[in-house]
Amino acid sequence: MLTEAIQIVLVDDHRLFRSGIAALIDSIPGYKIMYEASNGLELSQKINPQTKPDIILLDINMPHMNGIETAQWLKTNYPDIKVIVLSMLEDADKVMTMLRLGVKGYLLKDAEPHEFEEALKKVSNHEVYFPAFVTRHLVSNVNRPEAVKLNNRETDFLKLAATELTYKEIADKMCVSARTVDGYRDQLFDKLHIKSRVGLVLYAIKQKLIEV
């Protein structure tokens, strides 16, 4: 029996780019472009329970309703749709924001065709996909984290660090001082050989401490 194709919606404001990506995806067995939109506003007008795709490929920089706003809207209205970001940006802050909004993957627009295919397959199989620059620039020496033992407070902090809370709000939630939270953060940076909050989020995802 034939398996039904994974339905994909492409949201990007550049028509030529959409055409190229649509042709690429339609060439991958098991995946099909359902429809396209030029921005988040157009997507919100097209999508409904009957036209809901399995995966949305989402640009960040778009007029009217950008990718971050669209990801937030999708998280609220269609949380079961898997989102893969398409961007020209190697931007740590953008990655962090999108991770907090629950995206399942992040692809650079100049990625090779096999990377698109790998991302689609991983995300459709309930995995996550992030390109080399994420780990290369935001996480260092990730060959050791599995062996690291964290205490309960460090684990609690790590889970909260992967949310939208500020460090001050994390301190309030943990009923400790801001200085104590800074201490947890610095201890984890040192223990895990990580240099940024994005790195902490990626570690938490890898260790399945949070769901994305």
CSV table of C-alpha atoms in Angstrom, one decimal:
chain,number,residue,atom,x,y,z
A,1,MET,CA,0.0,0.0,0.0
A,2,LEU,CA,1.3,3.4,-0.9
A,3,THR,CA,2.2,5.8,1.9
A,4,GLU,CA,0.6,9.2,1.7
A,5,ALA,CA,3.0,12.0,0.9
A,6,ILE,CA,4.1,14.4,3.6
A,7,GLN,CA,2.3,17.7,2.8
A,8,ILE,CA,4.5,20.8,2.9
A,9,VAL,CA,3.7,24.5,2.8
A,10,LEU,CA,6.3,27.0,1.7
A,11,VAL,CA,6.2,30.5,3.1
A,12,ASP,CA,8.7,33.0,1.5
A,13,ASP,CA,8.3,36.4,-0.1
A,14,HIS,CA,10.6,35.6,-3.1
A,15,ARG,CA,8.7,33.9,-5.8
A,16,LEU,CA,11.7,32.7,-7.7
A,17,PHE,CA,13.2,31.1,-4.6
A,18,ARG,CA,9.8,29.4,-3.8
A,19,SER,CA,9.7,28.0,-7.3
A,20,GLY,CA,13.2,26.5,-7.0
A,21,ILE,CA,12.5,25.0,-3.5
A,22,ALA,CA,9.1,23.7,-4.6
A,23,ALA,CA,10.7,21.9,-7.6
A,24,LEU,CA,13.4,20.4,-5.3
A,25,ILE,CA,10.9,19.1,-2.8
A,26,ASP,CA,8.6,17.7,-5.4
A,27,SER,CA,11.6,15.7,-6.6
A,28,ILE,CA,12.0,14.0,-3.2
A,29,PRO,CA,9.9,10.9,-2.9
A,30,GLY,CA,7.3,11.0,-0.2
A,31,TYR,CA,7.1,14.8,0.0
A,32,LYS,CA,4.7,17.2,-1.8
A,33,ILE,CA,4.1,21.0,-1.8
A,34,MET,CA,0.6,21.6,-0.8
A,35,TYR,CA,0.5,25.3,-1.4
A,36,GLU,CA,2.7,28.5,-1.0
A,37,ALA,CA,2.4,31.8,0.7
A,38,SER,CA,4.4,35.0,0.3
A,39,ASN,CA,4.3,35.9,4.0
A,40,GLY,CA,2.7,35.0,7.3
A,41,LEU,CA,-0.4,37.0,6.8
A,42,GLU,CA,-1.2,35.2,3.5
A,43,LEU,CA,-0.5,31.9,5.3
A,44,SER,CA,-2.9,32.7,8.1
A,45,GLN,CA,-5.6,33.5,5.5
A,46,LYS,CA,-5.0,30.2,3.6
A,47,ILE,CA,-4.6,27.7,6.4
A,48,ASN,CA,-7.5,26.0,8.1
A,49,PRO,CA,-8.0,22.5,9.5
A,50,GLN,CA,-8.7,21.1,6.0
A,51,THR,CA,-5.6,22.8,4.5
A,52,LYS,CA,-3.2,22.1,7.4
A,53,PRO,CA,0.1,20.7,6.2
A,54,ASP,CA,2.5,18.4,8.0
A,55,ILE,CA,5.5,20.7,7.7
A,56,ILE,CA,5.9,24.4,7.0
A,57,LEU,CA,9.1,25.8,5.5
A,58,LEU,CA,9.2,29.4,6.9
A,59,ASP,CA,11.4,32.4,5.9
A,60,ILE,CA,12.3,34.9,8.6
A,61,ASN,CA,12.5,38.2,6.7
A,62,MET,CA,9.1,38.8,5.1
A,63,PRO,CA,6.8,41.9,4.9
A,64,HIS,CA,3.4,42.2,6.7
A,65,MET,CA,4.0,39.2,9.0
A,66,ASN,CA,7.6,38.0,9.4
A,67,GLY,CA,8.8,34.5,10.3
A,68,ILE,CA,9.1,35.1,14.0
A,69,GLU,CA,5.6,36.5,14.2
A,70,THR,CA,4.3,33.6,12.0
A,71,ALA,CA,6.1,31.0,14.2
A,72,GLN,CA,4.4,32.5,17.3
A,73,TRP,CA,1.0,32.5,15.6
A,74,LEU,CA,1.5,28.9,14.5
A,75,LYS,CA,2.6,27.9,18.0
A,76,THR,CA,-0.7,29.3,19.4
A,77,ASN,CA,-3.1,28.2,16.6
A,78,TYR,CA,-1.5,25.1,15.1
A,79,PRO,CA,1.0,23.7,17.6
A,80,ASP,CA,1.2,20.3,16.0
A,81,ILE,CA,2.5,21.6,12.6
A,82,LYS,CA,6.3,21.1,12.4
A,83,VAL,CA,8.2,24.2,11.3
A,84,ILE,CA,11.6,24.4,9.6
A,85,VAL,CA,13.1,27.9,9.3
A,86,LEU,CA,14.6,28.9,5.9
A,87,SER,CA,17.0,31.8,6.3
A,88,MET,CA,20.1,33.5,4.9
A,89,LEU,CA,21.0,34.5,8.4
A,90,GLU,CA,23.7,32.8,10.6
A,91,ASP,CA,22.2,34.7,13.5
A,92,ALA,CA,22.5,33.3,17.1
A,93,ASP,CA,19.7,35.5,18.4
A,94,LYS,CA,17.3,34.4,15.6
A,95,VAL,CA,18.1,30.8,16.2
A,96,MET,CA,17.5,31.2,19.9
A,97,THR,CA,14.1,33.0,19.3
A,98,MET,CA,13.0,30.3,16.9
A,99,LEU,CA,14.0,27.5,19.2
A,100,ARG,CA,11.9,29.0,22.0
A,101,LEU,CA,9.0,29.1,19.5
A,102,GLY,CA,9.3,25.3,19.0
A,103,VAL,CA,10.7,25.1,15.5
A,104,LYS,CA,12.0,21.7,14.5
A,105,GLY,CA,14.7,22.7,12.1
A,106,TYR,CA,16.8,25.6,10.8
A,107,LEU,CA,18.1,25.6,7.2
A,108,LEU,CA,20.2,28.1,5.4
A,109,LYS,CA,18.8,29.0,2.0
A,110,ASP,CA,22.1,28.1,0.3
A,111,ALA,CA,22.0,24.6,1.8
A,112,GLU,CA,22.7,21.7,-0.6
A,113,PRO,CA,19.7,19.6,-1.9
A,114,HIS,CA,20.8,16.7,0.3
A,115,GLU,CA,20.6,18.9,3.4
A,116,PHE,CA,17.0,19.8,2.5
A,117,GLU,CA,16.1,16.2,2.1
A,118,GLU,CA,17.9,15.3,5.4
A,119,ALA,CA,16.0,18.0,7.2
A,120,LEU,CA,12.6,17.0,5.9
A,121,LYS,CA,13.2,13.3,6.7
A,122,LYS,CA,14.4,14.1,10.3
A,123,VAL,CA,11.6,16.5,11.1
A,124,SER,CA,8.9,14.2,9.6
A,125,ASN,CA,10.3,11.4,11.8
A,126,HIS,CA,9.9,13.5,15.0
A,127,GLU,CA,13.6,14.6,15.2
A,128,VAL,CA,15.2,18.0,14.9
A,129,TYR,CA,17.6,19.3,12.3
A,130,PHE,CA,20.1,22.2,12.7
A,131,PRO,CA,23.0,22.9,10.3
A,132,ALA,CA,26.7,22.8,11.1
A,133,PHE,CA,27.0,26.6,11.8
A,134,VAL,CA,24.7,26.2,14.9
A,135,THR,CA,27.0,23.7,16.6
A,136,ARG,CA,30.1,25.2,15.1
A,137,HIS,CA,29.5,28.8,16.3
A,138,LEU,CA,27.3,28.3,19.3
A,139,VAL,CA,28.4,25.1,21.0
A,140,SER,CA,32.0,24.1,21.5
A,141,ASN,CA,33.5,20.7,22.4
A,142,VAL,CA,30.2,18.9,22.4
A,143,ASN,CA,31.9,15.5,22.5
A,144,ARG,CA,31.8,15.4,26.3
A,145,PRO,CA,28.3,16.6,27.5
A,146,GLU,CA,26.8,13.1,27.8
A,147,ALA,CA,29.3,12.3,30.6
A,148,VAL,CA,28.5,15.4,32.6
A,149,LYS,CA,26.4,15.0,35.8
A,150,LEU,CA,24.2,18.0,36.7
A,151,ASN,CA,22.6,18.5,40.1
A,152,ASN,CA,18.9,19.2,40.4
A,153,ARG,CA,19.2,22.9,40.6
A,154,GLU,CA,21.4,23.1,37.5
A,155,THR,CA,18.9,20.9,35.7
A,156,ASP,CA,16.0,23.1,36.8
A,157,PHE,CA,17.9,26.2,35.7
A,158,LEU,CA,18.7,24.6,32.3
A,159,LYS,CA,15.1,23.8,31.6
A,160,LEU,CA,14.1,27.4,32.5
A,161,ALA,CA,16.9,28.8,30.4
A,162,ALA,CA,15.3,27.2,27.4
A,163,THR,CA,12.2,29.3,27.8
A,164,GLU,CA,11.5,32.9,27.1
A,165,LEU,CA,12.1,34.0,30.7
A,166,THR,CA,14.8,36.5,31.4
A,167,TYR,CA,17.5,35.5,33.9
A,168,LYS,CA,15.9,37.8,36.5
A,169,GLU,CA,12.5,36.0,35.9
A,170,ILE,CA,14.3,32.7,36.2
A,171,ALA,CA,15.7,33.8,39.6
A,172,ASP,CA,12.3,34.8,40.8
A,173,LYS,CA,10.8,31.4,39.7
A,174,MET,CA,13.6,29.5,41.4
A,175,CYS,CA,13.3,31.7,44.5
A,176,VAL,CA,17.0,32.6,44.4
A,177,SER,CA,18.9,35.8,43.8
A,178,ALA,CA,20.0,37.0,40.3
A,179,ARG,CA,23.6,36.4,41.4
A,180,THR,CA,22.8,32.7,42.2
A,181,VAL,CA,21.3,32.3,38.8
A,182,ASP,CA,24.4,33.8,37.2
A,183,GLY,CA,26.3,31.2,39.1
A,184,TYR,CA,24.3,28.4,37.7
A,185,ARG,CA,24.7,29.7,34.2
A,186,ASP,CA,28.5,30.1,34.6
A,187,GLN,CA,28.8,26.6,36.2
A,188,LEU,CA,27.0,25.1,33.2
A,189,PHE,CA,29.1,27.1,30.7
A,190,ASP,CA,32.2,25.6,32.4
A,191,LYS,CA,30.8,22.1,32.8
A,192,LEU,CA,29.4,21.7,29.4
A,193,HIS,CA,32.0,23.8,27.5
A,194,ILE,CA,29.3,26.0,26.1
A,195,LYS,CA,29.6,29.7,25.5
A,196,SER,CA,26.0,31.0,25.1
A,197,ARG,CA,22.4,30.6,26.1
A,198,VAL,CA,21.7,29.2,22.7
A,199,GLY,CA,24.2,26.5,23.4
A,200,LEU,CA,22.4,25.7,26.6
A,201,VAL,CA,19.1,25.3,24.7
A,202,LEU,CA,20.7,23.0,22.2
A,203,TYR,CA,22.2,20.9,25.0
A,204,ALA,CA,18.8,20.7,26.7
A,205,ILE,CA,17.2,19.5,23.4
A,206,LYS,CA,20.0,17.0,22.8
A,207,GLN,CA,19.6,15.5,26.3
A,208,LYS,CA,15.8,15.5,25.9
A,209,LEU,CA,15.4,17.8,28.9
A,210,ILE,CA,12.9,19.9,26.9
A,211,GLU,CA,10.5,19.1,24.1
A,212,VAL,CA,10.6,21.0,20.8
